[in-house]
Amino acid sequence: MFFKMPCCGGCRTCVMACSYHHHREFNPAVSSLVVHEKKMGEGYDIELVETGDGQRMACDGCKDLDEPLCVAHCEENEELEKILKEFLLKRKQ
């Protein structure tokens, strides 16, 4: 599921935090969160993985933590937290 995040600076710290949460390694290829460069406009598009594909696990919102690691390590954490909540709500429907 894709979300627009105009305030994202593209540092991909959230991606590294996510991969560490799931696999205990800093590897973007296994993250449940992917940051895509936009062709036009400001910011980046954020993809949250809905279903695992063998290498990537579905985003679980870090259900076992008080705060998702991607949010905890994002400089634009308020916006990312909104995106994550919207994602988790849509997945429940």
Coordinates of N, CA, C and O in Angstrom, one line a residue:
M1 N 0.9 -1.2 0.0 CA 0.0 0.0 0.0 C 0.9 1.2 0.0 O 1.8 1.3 0.8
F2 N 0.6 2.2 -0.9 CA 1.4 3.4 -1.1 C 0.8 4.6 -0.4 O -0.4 4.7 -0.4
F3 N 1.7 5.4 0.2 CA 1.2 6.7 0.8 C 2.2 7.8 0.4 O 3.4 7.6 0.2
K4 N 1.7 9.0 0.2 CA 2.5 10.1 -0.2 C 3.0 10.7 1.2 O 2.2 10.9 2.1
M5 N 4.3 11.1 1.2 CA 4.8 11.7 2.4 C 5.7 12.9 1.9 O 6.9 12.8 1.7
P6 N 5.1 14.1 1.7 CA 5.7 15.2 1.2 C 6.9 15.7 2.0 O 7.8 16.3 1.5
C7 N 6.8 15.5 3.3 CA 7.9 16.0 4.2 C 9.1 15.1 4.3 O 10.1 15.4 4.9
C8 N 9.0 13.9 3.7 CA 10.1 12.9 3.8 C 11.3 13.4 3.1 O 11.2 13.9 2.0
G9 N 12.5 13.3 3.8 CA 13.7 13.7 3.2 C 14.5 12.6 2.5 O 15.5 12.8 1.9
G10 N 14.0 11.4 2.6 CA 14.6 10.2 1.8 C 15.8 9.6 2.5 O 16.6 8.9 1.9
C11 N 15.9 9.8 3.8 CA 17.1 9.3 4.5 C 17.1 7.7 4.7 O 18.1 7.1 4.8
R12 N 15.9 7.2 4.7 CA 15.6 5.7 4.8 C 16.1 5.1 6.1 O 16.3 3.9 6.2
T13 N 16.1 5.9 7.1 CA 16.4 5.4 8.5 C 15.3 4.5 8.9 O 15.5 3.5 9.5
C14 N 14.0 4.9 8.5 CA 12.9 4.0 8.8 C 13.0 2.6 8.2 O 12.6 1.6 8.9
V15 N 13.5 2.6 7.0 CA 13.7 1.3 6.4 C 14.7 0.4 7.1 O 14.5 -0.8 7.3
M16 N 15.8 1.0 7.6 CA 16.8 0.3 8.3 C 16.3 -0.2 9.7 O 16.5 -1.3 10.1
A17 N 15.5 0.7 10.3 CA 14.9 0.3 11.6 C 13.9 -0.9 11.4 O 13.9 -1.8 12.3
C18 N 13.2 -0.8 10.4 CA 12.2 -1.9 10.1 C 12.9 -3.2 9.8 O 12.5 -4.3 10.4
S19 N 13.9 -3.2 9.0 CA 14.6 -4.4 8.7 C 15.3 -5.0 10.0 O 15.3 -6.2 10.2
Y20 N 15.7 -4.1 10.9 CA 16.3 -4.6 12.1 C 15.2 -5.3 13.0 O 15.4 -6.3 13.6
H21 N 14.0 -4.7 13.0 CA 12.9 -5.2 13.8 C 12.6 -6.6 13.4 O 12.4 -7.5 14.2
H22 N 12.5 -6.9 12.1 CA 12.1 -8.2 11.6 C 13.2 -9.2 11.5 O 13.0 -10.4 11.7
H23 N 14.4 -8.8 11.2 CA 15.5 -9.7 10.9 C 16.8 -9.5 11.7 O 17.8 -10.2 11.4
R24 N 16.8 -8.5 12.5 CA 18.0 -8.2 13.3 C 19.2 -7.9 12.4 O 20.4 -8.3 12.8
E25 N 19.0 -7.3 11.3 CA 20.0 -6.8 10.4 C 19.6 -5.6 9.7 O 18.4 -5.3 9.5
F26 N 20.5 -4.8 9.3 CA 20.2 -3.5 8.6 C 20.3 -3.8 7.1 O 21.4 -3.8 6.5
N27 N 19.2 -4.2 6.5 CA 19.1 -4.6 5.1 C 17.8 -4.2 4.5 O 16.8 -4.7 4.8
P28 N 17.9 -3.2 3.6 CA 16.7 -2.6 3.0 C 15.9 -3.7 2.2 O 14.6 -3.5 2.1
A29 N 16.5 -4.7 1.8 CA 15.8 -5.7 1.0 C 14.8 -6.6 1.8 O 13.9 -7.2 1.2
V30 N 14.9 -6.5 3.1 CA 14.0 -7.3 4.0 C 13.0 -6.4 4.8 O 12.3 -6.9 5.6
S31 N 13.1 -5.1 4.6 CA 12.2 -4.2 5.3 C 10.8 -4.3 4.8 O 10.5 -4.5 3.7
S32 N 9.8 -4.1 5.7 CA 8.4 -4.0 5.4 C 8.0 -2.6 4.9 O 6.8 -2.4 4.6
L33 N 9.0 -1.7 4.9 CA 8.7 -0.3 4.5 C 9.7 0.0 3.4 O 10.9 -0.3 3.5
V34 N 9.2 0.6 2.3 CA 10.0 0.9 1.2 C 9.8 2.4 0.8 O 8.7 2.8 0.8
V35 N 10.9 3.1 0.7 CA 10.8 4.5 0.3 C 11.1 4.7 -1.2 O 12.1 4.2 -1.7
H36 N 10.1 5.2 -1.9 CA 10.2 5.3 -3.4 C 10.4 6.8 -3.7 O 9.6 7.7 -3.2
E37 N 11.3 7.1 -4.6 CA 11.5 8.5 -5.1 C 10.3 8.8 -6.0 O 9.8 8.0 -6.7
K38 N 9.8 10.1 -5.9 CA 8.7 10.5 -6.7 C 9.3 11.1 -8.0 O 10.3 11.7 -8.0
K39 N 8.5 10.9 -9.0 CA 8.9 11.5 -10.3 C 8.7 13.0 -10.3 O 9.5 13.7 -10.9
M40 N 7.6 13.5 -9.7 CA 7.3 14.9 -9.6 C 6.9 15.2 -8.2 O 6.3 14.4 -7.5
G41 N 7.1 16.4 -7.8 CA 6.6 16.9 -6.5 C 7.7 16.7 -5.4 O 8.7 16.1 -5.6
E42 N 7.3 17.1 -4.2 CA 8.2 17.0 -3.1 C 8.0 15.7 -2.3 O 7.0 15.1 -2.4
G43 N 9.0 15.4 -1.6 CA 8.9 14.2 -0.7 C 9.1 12.9 -1.4 O 9.7 12.8 -2.5
Y44 N 8.6 11.9 -0.8 CA 8.8 10.5 -1.3 C 7.4 9.8 -1.1 O 6.6 10.2 -0.4
D45 N 7.3 8.6 -1.8 CA 6.2 7.7 -1.6 C 6.6 6.6 -0.7 O 7.7 6.1 -0.9
I46 N 5.8 6.3 0.3 CA 6.1 5.3 1.3 C 5.3 4.1 1.0 O 4.0 4.2 0.9
E47 N 5.9 2.9 0.8 CA 5.2 1.7 0.6 C 5.3 0.9 1.9 O 6.4 0.6 2.4
L48 N 4.1 0.4 2.4 CA 4.1 -0.5 3.5 C 3.6 -1.8 3.0 O 2.6 -1.9 2.3
V49 N 4.4 -2.9 3.2 CA 4.1 -4.2 2.7 C 2.9 -4.8 3.4 O 2.9 -4.9 4.6
E50 N 1.9 -5.2 2.6 CA 0.7 -5.8 3.2 C 0.8 -7.3 3.4 O 0.3 -7.8 4.4
T51 N 1.5 -8.0 2.5 CA 1.6 -9.5 2.7 C 3.1 -9.8 2.4 O 3.7 -9.2 1.4
G52 N 3.6 -10.7 3.2 CA 5.0 -11.1 3.0 C 5.2 -11.8 1.7 O 4.3 -12.4 1.1
D53 N 6.5 -11.7 1.2 CA 6.8 -12.4 -0.1 C 8.0 -13.4 0.0 O 8.6 -13.6 -1.0
G54 N 8.2 -13.8 1.2 CA 9.4 -14.7 1.4 C 10.5 -14.0 2.0 O 11.1 -14.4 3.0
Q55 N 10.9 -12.8 1.4 CA 12.0 -12.1 1.9 C 11.5 -10.9 2.8 O 12.0 -10.7 3.9
R56 N 10.5 -10.2 2.3 CA 9.9 -9.1 3.1 C 8.7 -9.6 3.9 O 7.9 -10.4 3.4
M57 N 8.7 -9.2 5.1 CA 7.5 -9.6 6.0 C 6.5 -8.5 5.9 O 6.8 -7.3 5.6
A58 N 5.2 -8.8 6.1 CA 4.2 -7.8 6.1 C 4.4 -6.9 7.3 O 4.9 -7.3 8.4
C59 N 4.1 -5.6 7.2 CA 4.2 -4.7 8.2 C 3.2 -5.0 9.3 O 2.0 -5.2 9.1
D60 N 3.7 -5.2 10.6 CA 2.9 -5.5 11.7 C 2.8 -4.3 12.7 O 2.2 -4.4 13.7
G61 N 3.3 -3.1 12.3 CA 3.2 -2.0 13.1 C 4.0 -2.1 14.4 O 3.8 -1.4 15.4
C62 N 5.0 -3.0 14.4 CA 5.8 -3.3 15.6 C 4.9 -3.6 16.8 O 5.0 -3.0 17.8
K63 N 3.9 -4.5 16.6 CA 2.9 -4.7 17.6 C 3.4 -5.1 18.9 O 2.7 -4.9 19.9
D64 N 4.6 -5.6 19.0 CA 5.2 -6.0 20.3 C 6.0 -4.9 21.0 O 6.5 -5.1 22.1
L65 N 6.0 -3.7 20.4 CA 6.7 -2.5 20.9 C 5.8 -1.4 21.3 O 4.7 -1.3 20.7
D66 N 6.2 -0.5 22.2 CA 5.3 0.6 22.6 C 5.2 1.6 21.4 O 4.2 2.3 21.2
E67 N 6.3 1.7 20.6 CA 6.3 2.6 19.5 C 7.0 1.9 18.3 O 8.1 1.3 18.5
P68 N 6.4 2.0 17.1 CA 7.1 1.3 16.0 C 8.5 1.9 15.8 O 8.7 3.1 15.9
L69 N 9.4 1.0 15.4 CA 10.8 1.5 15.3 C 10.9 2.5 14.1 O 11.7 3.5 14.2
C70 N 10.2 2.3 13.1 CA 10.3 3.3 12.0 C 9.9 4.7 12.4 O 10.5 5.7 12.1
V71 N 8.8 4.8 13.2 CA 8.4 6.1 13.8 C 9.4 6.6 14.8 O 9.7 7.8 14.7
A72 N 9.9 5.8 15.6 CA 10.9 6.2 16.6 C 12.1 6.8 16.0 O 12.8 7.7 16.6
H73 N 12.5 6.4 14.8 CA 13.8 6.9 14.2 C 13.6 7.8 13.1 O 14.6 8.2 12.4
C74 N 12.4 8.2 12.8 CA 12.1 9.1 11.7 C 12.1 10.6 12.2 O 11.4 10.9 13.2
E75 N 12.7 11.5 11.4 CA 12.7 12.9 11.8 C 11.3 13.5 11.6 O 11.0 14.5 12.2
E76 N 10.5 12.9 10.7 CA 9.2 13.3 10.4 C 8.2 12.3 11.0 O 7.2 11.9 10.4
N77 N 8.4 12.0 12.3 CA 7.7 10.9 12.9 C 6.2 11.1 13.1 O 5.5 10.1 13.0
E78 N 5.7 12.3 13.2 CA 4.3 12.5 13.3 C 3.6 12.1 12.0 O 2.6 11.5 12.0
E79 N 4.2 12.5 10.9 CA 3.6 12.2 9.6 C 3.7 10.7 9.3 O 2.7 10.1 8.9
L80 N 4.8 10.1 9.6 CA 4.9 8.6 9.4 C 4.0 7.9 10.4 O 3.4 6.9 10.0
E81 N 3.8 8.3 11.6 CA 2.9 7.7 12.5 C 1.4 7.7 11.9 O 0.7 6.7 12.0
K82 N 1.0 8.8 11.3 CA -0.3 9.0 10.7 C -0.4 7.9 9.6 O -1.5 7.3 9.5
I83 N 0.6 7.8 8.8 CA 0.6 6.9 7.6 C 0.5 5.5 8.2 O -0.3 4.7 7.7
L84 N 1.2 5.1 9.2 CA 1.2 3.8 9.7 C -0.1 3.4 10.3 O -0.7 2.3 10.1
K85 N -0.7 4.4 11.0 CA -2.1 4.1 11.6 C -3.1 3.9 10.5 O -4.0 3.1 10.6
E86 N -3.0 4.8 9.5 CA -4.0 4.6 8.4 C -3.8 3.2 7.7 O -4.8 2.6 7.4
F87 N -2.6 2.8 7.5 CA -2.3 1.5 6.9 C -2.9 0.4 7.7 O -3.5 -0.5 7.2
L88 N -2.6 0.4 9.0 CA -3.1 -0.7 9.9 C -4.6 -0.7 10.0 O -5.2 -1.7 10.0
L89 N -5.2 0.5 9.9 CA -6.7 0.6 9.9 C -7.3 0.0 8.6 O -8.2 -0.8 8.6
K90 N -6.7 0.3 7.5 CA -7.1 -0.2 6.2 C -6.9 -1.7 6.1 O -7.7 -2.4 5.5
R91 N -5.9 -2.2 6.7 CA -5.6 -3.7 6.7 C -6.7 -4.5 7.4 O -7.0 -5.6 7.1
K92 N -7.2 -3.8 8.5 CA -8.3 -4.5 9.3 C -9.6 -4.6 8.6 O -10.4 -5.4 8.9
Q93 N -9.8 -3.7 7.6 CA -11.1 -3.7 6.9 C -11.3 -4.8 5.9 O -10.5 -5.4 5.4

